[in-house]
mmCIF file of C-alpha atoms in Angstrom:
data_model
loop_
_atom_site.group_PDB
_atom_site.id
_atom_site.type_symbol
_atom_site.label_atom_id
_atom_site.label_comp_id
_atom_site.label_asym_id
_atom_site.label_seq_id
_atom_site.Cartn_x
_atom_site.Cartn_y
_atom_site.Cartn_z
ATOM 1 C CA MET A 27 56.412 94.108 77.303
ATOM 2 C CA ILE A 28 59.703 93.003 75.756
ATOM 3 C CA MET A 29 61.804 95.705 77.398
ATOM 4 C CA GLU A 30 60.420 95.166 80.907
ATOM 5 C CA LYS A 31 63.052 92.639 82.035
ATOM 6 C CA TYR A 32 65.819 94.948 80.814
ATOM 7 C CA LEU A 33 64.340 97.977 82.561
ATOM 8 C CA ASN A 34 64.058 95.964 85.793
ATOM 9 C CA SER A 35 67.725 94.938 85.487
ATOM 10 C CA VAL A 36 68.835 98.534 84.945
ATOM 11 C CA GLY A 37 66.764 99.635 87.944
ATOM 12 C CA MET A 38 68.588 97.163 90.211
ATOM 13 C CA THR A 39 72.055 98.123 88.947
ATOM 14 C CA GLU A 40 74.349 100.265 91.063
ATOM 15 C CA PRO A 41 75.615 102.938 88.626
ATOM 16 C CA ILE A 42 78.548 104.078 90.780
ATOM 17 C CA LYS A 43 80.841 101.608 92.492
ATOM 18 C CA TYR A 44 83.242 102.959 95.076
ATOM 19 C CA GLU A 45 86.448 100.930 94.880
ATOM 20 C CA GLY A 46 89.943 101.151 96.253
ATOM 21 C CA ARG A 47 93.094 99.029 96.446
ATOM 22 C CA ILE A 48 94.893 97.604 99.470
ATOM 23 C CA VAL A 49 98.306 99.173 100.061
ATOM 24 C CA LYS A 50 99.200 97.778 103.507
ATOM 25 C CA VAL A 51 98.403 94.707 105.592
ATOM 26 C CA GLN A 52 99.589 94.957 109.196
ATOM 27 C CA GLY A 53 98.257 92.470 111.726
ATOM 28 C CA VAL A 54 94.487 92.839 111.922
ATOM 29 C CA LEU A 55 94.556 96.251 110.228
ATOM 30 C CA ILE A 56 94.160 96.585 106.457
ATOM 31 C CA GLU A 57 94.907 99.918 104.779
ATOM 32 C CA SER A 58 93.722 100.934 101.325
ATOM 33 C CA ILE A 59 93.705 103.960 99.089
ATOM 34 C CA GLY A 60 89.997 104.469 98.581
ATOM 35 C CA PRO A 61 87.175 103.666 98.398
ATOM 36 C CA GLN A 62 85.173 106.731 99.342
ATOM 37 C CA ALA A 63 83.546 105.539 102.561
ATOM 38 C CA MET A 64 82.623 106.604 106.083
ATOM 39 C CA VAL A 65 83.644 105.232 109.466
ATOM 40 C CA GLY A 66 81.490 102.227 110.314
ATOM 41 C CA GLU A 67 80.680 101.435 106.678
ATOM 42 C CA LEU A 68 80.776 97.828 105.540
ATOM 43 C CA CYS A 69 83.167 96.997 102.697
ATOM 44 C CA HIS A 70 84.027 93.868 100.740
ATOM 45 C CA ILE A 71 87.599 92.874 99.931
ATOM 46 C CA HIS A 72 87.979 90.813 96.749
ATOM 47 C CA VAL A 73 90.672 88.143 97.261
ATOM 48 C CA ASP A 74 92.198 87.773 93.798
ATOM 49 C CA ASN A 75 93.674 84.271 94.075
ATOM 50 C CA THR A 76 90.458 82.625 95.383
ATOM 51 C CA GLY A 77 87.728 84.947 94.127
ATOM 52 C CA ALA A 78 86.319 85.175 97.670
ATOM 53 C CA GLU A 79 84.709 88.307 99.117
ATOM 54 C CA VAL A 80 85.737 89.143 102.698
ATOM 55 C CA ALA A 81 83.670 91.555 104.800
ATOM 56 C CA ALA A 82 85.448 94.405 106.575
ATOM 57 C CA GLU A 83 84.475 97.556 108.480
ATOM 58 C CA VAL A 84 85.953 101.034 108.029
ATOM 59 C CA VAL A 85 87.501 101.986 111.383
ATOM 60 C CA SER A 86 89.553 105.043 110.440
ATOM 61 C CA LEU A 87 90.030 107.590 107.640
ATOM 62 C CA LYS A 88 93.104 109.719 106.968
ATOM 63 C CA ASP A 89 93.385 111.700 103.735
ATOM 64 C CA SER A 90 92.749 109.152 100.959
ATOM 65 C CA ARG A 91 93.700 106.218 103.218
ATOM 66 C CA VAL A 92 91.000 103.934 104.609
ATOM 67 C CA GLN A 93 91.751 101.606 107.514
ATOM 68 C CA LEU A 94 89.677 98.454 107.741
ATOM 69 C CA MET A 95 89.189 95.637 110.233
ATOM 70 C CA VAL A 96 88.340 92.295 108.638
ATOM 71 C CA TYR A 97 85.476 90.105 109.846
ATOM 72 C CA GLY A 98 86.711 86.536 109.641
ATOM 73 C CA GLU A 99 89.678 84.999 107.864
ATOM 74 C CA LYS A 100 92.393 87.184 106.271
ATOM 75 C CA THR A 101 93.871 84.368 104.186
ATOM 76 C CA GLY A 102 94.822 85.547 100.712
ATOM 77 C CA ILE A 103 94.378 89.272 101.391
ATOM 78 C CA GLU A 104 97.394 91.083 99.975
ATOM 79 C CA ILE A 105 98.544 94.395 98.552
ATOM 80 C CA GLY A 106 96.601 95.187 95.385
ATOM 81 C CA CYS A 107 93.341 93.446 96.331
ATOM 82 C CA ARG A 108 90.235 95.491 95.475
ATOM 83 C CA VAL A 109 88.071 96.994 98.216
ATOM 84 C CA ARG A 110 84.446 97.910 97.441
ATOM 85 C CA ALA A 111 82.301 100.105 99.695
ATOM 86 C CA THR A 112 78.717 98.901 100.134
ATOM 87 C CA GLY A 113 77.179 102.180 101.291
ATOM 88 C CA GLN A 114 75.745 100.404 104.326
ATOM 89 C CA LEU A 115 76.600 100.683 107.994
ATOM 90 C CA LEU A 116 76.862 97.526 110.030
ATOM 91 C CA SER A 117 73.842 97.214 112.285
ATOM 92 C CA VAL A 118 72.575 94.674 114.791
ATOM 93 C CA LYS A 119 68.941 94.394 115.803
ATOM 94 C CA VAL A 120 68.351 94.617 119.530
ATOM 95 C CA GLY A 121 65.529 93.032 121.407
#
């Protein structure tokens, strides 16, 4: 079927992307307006000048402000960088 590859692509596409923008960088704490997320959710910060994606965890919510802790290097993260919620909680297998 000719349309099958297109239908498969559409089925794997995320129709709604929850994004926000960084408004404050203070030590190890990053603050953004948006995205819609929950405490413990994994997010990705897009570093504009390098194109890198940096993983971060939502640690606090206050009004429309989201506070994140970055996993790894913060180099290049600045005000205005995009933050995208993944919809997944960080989990570690035990045993």
